[in-house]
Tab-separated table of N, CA and C in Angstrom:
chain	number	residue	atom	x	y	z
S	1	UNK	N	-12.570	-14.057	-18.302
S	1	UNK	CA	-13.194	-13.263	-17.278
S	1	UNK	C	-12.142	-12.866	-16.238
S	2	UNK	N	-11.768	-11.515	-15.590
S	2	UNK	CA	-11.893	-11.039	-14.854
S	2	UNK	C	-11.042	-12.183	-13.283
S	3	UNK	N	-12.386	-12.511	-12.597
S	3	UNK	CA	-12.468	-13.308	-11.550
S	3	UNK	C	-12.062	-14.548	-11.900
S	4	UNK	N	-11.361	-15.114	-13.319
S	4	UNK	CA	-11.166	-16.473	-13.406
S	4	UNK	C	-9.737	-16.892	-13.431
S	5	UNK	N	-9.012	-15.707	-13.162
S	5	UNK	CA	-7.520	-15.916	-13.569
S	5	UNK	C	-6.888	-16.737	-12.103
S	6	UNK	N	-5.779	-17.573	-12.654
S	6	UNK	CA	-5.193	-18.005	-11.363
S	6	UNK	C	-4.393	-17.276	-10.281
S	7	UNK	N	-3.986	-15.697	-10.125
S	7	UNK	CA	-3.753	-15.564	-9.319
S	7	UNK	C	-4.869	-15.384	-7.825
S	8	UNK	N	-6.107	-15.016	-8.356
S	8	UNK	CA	-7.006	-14.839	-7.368
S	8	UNK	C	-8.021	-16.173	-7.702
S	9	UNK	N	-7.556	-17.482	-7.613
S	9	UNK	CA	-7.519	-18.968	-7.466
S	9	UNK	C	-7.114	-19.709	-7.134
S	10	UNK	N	-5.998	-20.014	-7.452
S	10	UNK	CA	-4.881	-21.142	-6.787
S	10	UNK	C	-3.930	-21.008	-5.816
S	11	UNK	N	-3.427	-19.321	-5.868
S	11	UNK	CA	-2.309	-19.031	-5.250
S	11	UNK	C	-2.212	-19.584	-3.978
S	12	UNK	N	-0.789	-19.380	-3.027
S	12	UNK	CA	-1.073	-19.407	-2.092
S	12	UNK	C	-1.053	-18.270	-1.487
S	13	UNK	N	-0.836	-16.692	-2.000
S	13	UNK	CA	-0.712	-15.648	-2.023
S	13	UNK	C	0.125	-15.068	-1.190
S	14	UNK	N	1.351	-15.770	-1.250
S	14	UNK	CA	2.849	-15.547	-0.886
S	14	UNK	C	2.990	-14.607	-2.049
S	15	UNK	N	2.880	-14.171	-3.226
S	15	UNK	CA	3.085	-13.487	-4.180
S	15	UNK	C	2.405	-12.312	-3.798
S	16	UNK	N	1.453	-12.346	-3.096
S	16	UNK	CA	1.128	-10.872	-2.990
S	16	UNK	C	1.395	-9.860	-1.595
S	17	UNK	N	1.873	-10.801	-0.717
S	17	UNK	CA	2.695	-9.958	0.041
S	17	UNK	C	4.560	-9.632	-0.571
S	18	UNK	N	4.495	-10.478	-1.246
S	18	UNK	CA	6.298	-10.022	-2.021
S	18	UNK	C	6.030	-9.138	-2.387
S	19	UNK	N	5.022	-8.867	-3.681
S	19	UNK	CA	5.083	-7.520	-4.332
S	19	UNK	C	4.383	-6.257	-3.278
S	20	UNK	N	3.680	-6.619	-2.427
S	20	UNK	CA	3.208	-5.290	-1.665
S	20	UNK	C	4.636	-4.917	-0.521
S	21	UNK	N	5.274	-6.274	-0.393
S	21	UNK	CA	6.395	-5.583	0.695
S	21	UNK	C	7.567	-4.744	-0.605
S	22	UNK	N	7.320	-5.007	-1.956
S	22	UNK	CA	8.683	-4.217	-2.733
S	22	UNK	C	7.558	-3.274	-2.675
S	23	UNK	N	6.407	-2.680	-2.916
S	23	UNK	CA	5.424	-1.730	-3.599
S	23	UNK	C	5.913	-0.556	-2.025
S	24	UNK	N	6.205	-1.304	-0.844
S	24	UNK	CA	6.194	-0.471	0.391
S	24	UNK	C	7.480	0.478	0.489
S	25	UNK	N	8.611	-1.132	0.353
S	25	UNK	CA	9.179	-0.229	-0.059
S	25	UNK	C	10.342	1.021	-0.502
S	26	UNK	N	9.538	0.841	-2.147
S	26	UNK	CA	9.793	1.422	-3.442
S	26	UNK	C	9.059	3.155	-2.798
S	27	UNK	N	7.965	2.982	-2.109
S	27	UNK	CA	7.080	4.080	-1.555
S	27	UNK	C	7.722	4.829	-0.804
S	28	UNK	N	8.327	4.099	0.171
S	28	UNK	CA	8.846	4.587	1.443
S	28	UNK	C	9.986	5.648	1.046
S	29	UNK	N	10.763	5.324	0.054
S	29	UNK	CA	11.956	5.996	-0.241
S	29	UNK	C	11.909	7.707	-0.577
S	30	UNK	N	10.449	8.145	-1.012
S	30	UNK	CA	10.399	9.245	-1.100
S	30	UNK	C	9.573	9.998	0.329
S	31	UNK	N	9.039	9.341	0.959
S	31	UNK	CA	8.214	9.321	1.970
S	31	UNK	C	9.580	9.741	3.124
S	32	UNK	N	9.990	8.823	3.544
S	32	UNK	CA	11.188	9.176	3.943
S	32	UNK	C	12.108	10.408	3.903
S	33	UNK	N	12.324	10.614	2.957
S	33	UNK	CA	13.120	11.834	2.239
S	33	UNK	C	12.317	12.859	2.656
S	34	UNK	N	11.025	12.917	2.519
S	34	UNK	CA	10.222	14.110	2.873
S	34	UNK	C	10.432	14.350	4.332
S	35	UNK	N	10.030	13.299	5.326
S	35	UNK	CA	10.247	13.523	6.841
S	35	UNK	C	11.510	13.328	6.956
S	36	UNK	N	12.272	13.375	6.273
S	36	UNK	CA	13.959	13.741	6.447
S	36	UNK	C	14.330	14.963	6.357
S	37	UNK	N	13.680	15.663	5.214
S	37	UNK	CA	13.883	17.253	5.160
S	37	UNK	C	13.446	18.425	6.212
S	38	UNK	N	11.653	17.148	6.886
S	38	UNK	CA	11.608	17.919	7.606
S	38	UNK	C	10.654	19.487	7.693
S	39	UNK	N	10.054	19.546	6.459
S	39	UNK	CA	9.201	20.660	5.765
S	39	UNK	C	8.101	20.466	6.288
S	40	UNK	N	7.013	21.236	5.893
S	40	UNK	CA	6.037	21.589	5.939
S	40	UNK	C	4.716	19.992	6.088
S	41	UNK	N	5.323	19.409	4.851
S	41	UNK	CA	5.022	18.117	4.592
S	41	UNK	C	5.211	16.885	4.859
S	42	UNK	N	6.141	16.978	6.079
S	42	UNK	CA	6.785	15.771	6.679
S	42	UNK	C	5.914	15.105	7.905
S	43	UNK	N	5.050	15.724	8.722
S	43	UNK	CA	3.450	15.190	9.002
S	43	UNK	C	2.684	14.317	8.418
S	44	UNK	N	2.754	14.869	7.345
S	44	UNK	CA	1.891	13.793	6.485
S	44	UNK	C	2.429	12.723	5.632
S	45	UNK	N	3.627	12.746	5.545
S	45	UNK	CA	4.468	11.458	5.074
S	45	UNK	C	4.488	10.744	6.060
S	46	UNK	N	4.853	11.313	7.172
S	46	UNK	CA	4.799	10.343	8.640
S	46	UNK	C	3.966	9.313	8.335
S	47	UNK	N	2.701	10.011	8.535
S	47	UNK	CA	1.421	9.117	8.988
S	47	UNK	C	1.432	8.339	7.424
S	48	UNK	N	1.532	8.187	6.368
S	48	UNK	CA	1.543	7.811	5.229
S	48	UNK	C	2.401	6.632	5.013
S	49	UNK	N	3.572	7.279	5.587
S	49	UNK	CA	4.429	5.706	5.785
S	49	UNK	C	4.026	5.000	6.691
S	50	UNK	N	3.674	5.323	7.609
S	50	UNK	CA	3.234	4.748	9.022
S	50	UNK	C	1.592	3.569	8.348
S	51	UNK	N	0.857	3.960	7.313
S	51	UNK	CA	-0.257	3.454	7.280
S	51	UNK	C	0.097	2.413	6.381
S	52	UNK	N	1.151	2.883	5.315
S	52	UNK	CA	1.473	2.329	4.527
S	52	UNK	C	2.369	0.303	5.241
S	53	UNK	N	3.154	0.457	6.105
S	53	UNK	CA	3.894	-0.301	6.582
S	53	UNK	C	2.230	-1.163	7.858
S	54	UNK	N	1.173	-0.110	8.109
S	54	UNK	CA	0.773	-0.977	9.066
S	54	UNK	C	0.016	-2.221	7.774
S	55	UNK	N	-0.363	-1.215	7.008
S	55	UNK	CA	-1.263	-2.380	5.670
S	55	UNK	C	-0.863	-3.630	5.324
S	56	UNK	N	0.867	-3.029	5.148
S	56	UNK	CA	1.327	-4.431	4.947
S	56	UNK	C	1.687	-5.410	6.182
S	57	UNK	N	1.428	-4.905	7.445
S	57	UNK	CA	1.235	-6.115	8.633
S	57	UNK	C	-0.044	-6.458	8.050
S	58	UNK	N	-0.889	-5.851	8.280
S	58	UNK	CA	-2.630	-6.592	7.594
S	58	UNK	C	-2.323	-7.135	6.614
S	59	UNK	N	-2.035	-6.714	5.938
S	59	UNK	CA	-1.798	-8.513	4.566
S	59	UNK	C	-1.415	-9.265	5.520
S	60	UNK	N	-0.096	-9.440	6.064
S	60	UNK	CA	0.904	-10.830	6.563
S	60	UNK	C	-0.196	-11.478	7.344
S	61	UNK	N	-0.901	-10.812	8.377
S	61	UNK	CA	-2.481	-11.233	8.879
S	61	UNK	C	-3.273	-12.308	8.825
S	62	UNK	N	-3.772	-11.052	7.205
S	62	UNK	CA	-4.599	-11.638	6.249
S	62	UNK	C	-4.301	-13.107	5.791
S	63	UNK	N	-3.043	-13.361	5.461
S	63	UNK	CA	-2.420	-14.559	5.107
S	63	UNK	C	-2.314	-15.207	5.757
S	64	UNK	N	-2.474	-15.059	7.158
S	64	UNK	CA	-1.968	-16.322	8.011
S	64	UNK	C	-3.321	-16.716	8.802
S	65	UNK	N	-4.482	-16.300	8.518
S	65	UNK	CA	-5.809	-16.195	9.594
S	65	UNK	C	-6.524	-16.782	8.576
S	66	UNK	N	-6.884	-16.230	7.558
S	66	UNK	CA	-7.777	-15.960	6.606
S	66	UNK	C	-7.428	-17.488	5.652
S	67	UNK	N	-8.531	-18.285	5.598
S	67	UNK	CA	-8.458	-19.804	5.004
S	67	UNK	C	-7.961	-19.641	3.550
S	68	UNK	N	-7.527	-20.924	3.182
S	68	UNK	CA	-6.529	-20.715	1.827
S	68	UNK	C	-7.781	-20.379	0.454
S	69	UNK	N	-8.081	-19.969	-0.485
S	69	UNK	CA	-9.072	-19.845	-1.225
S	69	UNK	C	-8.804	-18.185	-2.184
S	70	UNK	N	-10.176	-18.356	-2.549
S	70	UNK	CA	-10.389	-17.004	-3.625
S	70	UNK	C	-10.753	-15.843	-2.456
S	71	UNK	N	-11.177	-16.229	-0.773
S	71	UNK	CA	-11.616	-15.213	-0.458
S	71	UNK	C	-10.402	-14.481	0.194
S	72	UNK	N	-9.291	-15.219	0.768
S	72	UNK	CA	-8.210	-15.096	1.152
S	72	UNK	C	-7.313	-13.910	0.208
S	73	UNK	N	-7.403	-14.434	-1.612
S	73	UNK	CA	-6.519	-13.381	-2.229
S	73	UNK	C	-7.127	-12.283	-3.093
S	74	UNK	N	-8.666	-12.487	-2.621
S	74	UNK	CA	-9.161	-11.121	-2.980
S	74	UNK	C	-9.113	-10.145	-1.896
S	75	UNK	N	-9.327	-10.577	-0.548
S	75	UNK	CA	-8.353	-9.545	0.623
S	75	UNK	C	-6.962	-8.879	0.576
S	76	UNK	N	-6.683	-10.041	-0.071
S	76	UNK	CA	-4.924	-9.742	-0.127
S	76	UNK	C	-4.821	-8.211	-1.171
S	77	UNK	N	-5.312	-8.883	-2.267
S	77	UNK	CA	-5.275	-7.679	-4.151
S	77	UNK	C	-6.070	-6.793	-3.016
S	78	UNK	N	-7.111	-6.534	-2.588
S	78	UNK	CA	-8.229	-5.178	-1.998
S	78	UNK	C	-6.852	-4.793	-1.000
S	79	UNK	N	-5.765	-5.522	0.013
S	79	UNK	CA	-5.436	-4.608	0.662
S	79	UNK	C	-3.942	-4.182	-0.249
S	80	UNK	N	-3.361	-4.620	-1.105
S	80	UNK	CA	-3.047	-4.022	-2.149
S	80	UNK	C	-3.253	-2.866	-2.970
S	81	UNK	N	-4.505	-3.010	-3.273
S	81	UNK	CA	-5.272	-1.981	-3.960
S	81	UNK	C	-5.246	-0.350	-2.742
S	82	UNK	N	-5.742	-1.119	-1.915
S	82	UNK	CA	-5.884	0.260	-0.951
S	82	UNK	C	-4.208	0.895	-0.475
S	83	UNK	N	-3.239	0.158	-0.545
S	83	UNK	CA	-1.887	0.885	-0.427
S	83	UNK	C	-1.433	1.281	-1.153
S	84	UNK	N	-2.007	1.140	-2.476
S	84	UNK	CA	-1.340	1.756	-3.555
S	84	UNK	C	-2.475	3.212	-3.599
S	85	UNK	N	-3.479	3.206	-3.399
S	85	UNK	CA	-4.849	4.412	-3.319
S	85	UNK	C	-3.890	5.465	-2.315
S	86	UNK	N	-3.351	4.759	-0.603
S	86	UNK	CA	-3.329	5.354	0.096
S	86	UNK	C	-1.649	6.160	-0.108
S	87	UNK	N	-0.826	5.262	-0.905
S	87	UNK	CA	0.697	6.183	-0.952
S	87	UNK	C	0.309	7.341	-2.489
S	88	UNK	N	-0.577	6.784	-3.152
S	88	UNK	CA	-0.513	8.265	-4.401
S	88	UNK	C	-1.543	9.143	-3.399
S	89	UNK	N	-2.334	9.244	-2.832
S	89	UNK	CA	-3.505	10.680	-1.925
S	89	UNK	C	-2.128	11.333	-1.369
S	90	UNK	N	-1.136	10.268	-0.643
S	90	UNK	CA	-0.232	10.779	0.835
S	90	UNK	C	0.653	11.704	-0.602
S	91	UNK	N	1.335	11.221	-1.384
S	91	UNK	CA	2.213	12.156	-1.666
S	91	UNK	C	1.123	12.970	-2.532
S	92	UNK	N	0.538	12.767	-3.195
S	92	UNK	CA	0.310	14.183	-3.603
S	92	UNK	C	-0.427	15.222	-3.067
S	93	UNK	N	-1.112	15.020	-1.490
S	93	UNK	CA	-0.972	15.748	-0.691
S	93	UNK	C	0.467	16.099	-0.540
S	94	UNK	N	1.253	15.717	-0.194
S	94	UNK	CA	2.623	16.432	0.256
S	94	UNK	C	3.098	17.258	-0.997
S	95	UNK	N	2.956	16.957	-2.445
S	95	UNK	CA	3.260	17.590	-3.303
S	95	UNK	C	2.608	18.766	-3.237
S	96	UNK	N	0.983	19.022	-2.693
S	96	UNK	CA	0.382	19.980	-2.697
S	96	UNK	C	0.703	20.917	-1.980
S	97	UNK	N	1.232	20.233	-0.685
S	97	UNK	CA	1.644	21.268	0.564
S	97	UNK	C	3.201	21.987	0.212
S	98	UNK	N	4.035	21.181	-0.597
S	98	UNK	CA	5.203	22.088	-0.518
S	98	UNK	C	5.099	22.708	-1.487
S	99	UNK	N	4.040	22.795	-2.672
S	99	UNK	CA	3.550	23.920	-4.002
S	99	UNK	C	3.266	24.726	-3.782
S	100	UNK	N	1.975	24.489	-3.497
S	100	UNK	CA	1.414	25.957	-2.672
S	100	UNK	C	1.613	26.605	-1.747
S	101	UNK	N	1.992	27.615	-2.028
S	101	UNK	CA	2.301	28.894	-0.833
S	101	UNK	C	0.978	28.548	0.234
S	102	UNK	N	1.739	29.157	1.581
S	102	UNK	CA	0.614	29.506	2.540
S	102	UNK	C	-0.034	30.822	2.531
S	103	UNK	N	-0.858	31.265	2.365
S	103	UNK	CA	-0.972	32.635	2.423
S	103	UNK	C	-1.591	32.934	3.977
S	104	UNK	N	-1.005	34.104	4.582
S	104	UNK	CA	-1.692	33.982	5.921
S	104	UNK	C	-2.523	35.300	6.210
């Protein structure tokens, strides 16, 4: 099942802020580059990196507030889950904005 595996059981879910701080960032590097260039699309990388880096303060949070257990690293994987949702919307909004022409 699903819900029976040991990472969302035993951990102490030091493992899931490691991989969300490489997942940040592995992210950041193109995110960056965009508000480096400076285009059209560099607004919205802003705020993208910006949400992206606050998420992963909310994990570190999450980990240090939130009692040791299954409810602790299913917060952790959900705020995981949602930074990985929120860096593919951010760039491919930005992919959208520097594709498409503006027409005015």
């Amino acid at each position: 099942m699903v819900t029976s595996q040991p990472a969302l059981r035993t951990s102490s879910g030091a493992i899931w802020i490691i991989v969300a701080a490489l997942f940040t960032a592995v992210s950041l590097v193109p995110l960056i580059a965009i508000v480096a260039d400076g285009g059209p699309a560099a607004p919205v990388a802003l705020v993208t990196a910006s949400l992206l880096v606050a998420a992963l303060v909310a994990m570190v949070i999450v980990r240090v507030s939130v009692a040791e257990g299954p409810r602790r690293l299913r917060a952790l994987a959900g705020c995981l889950l949602s930074m990985a949702l929120m860096a593919l919307i951010g760039l491919l909004i930005c992919v959208a904005i520097v594709w498409v022409p503006l027409t005015g």
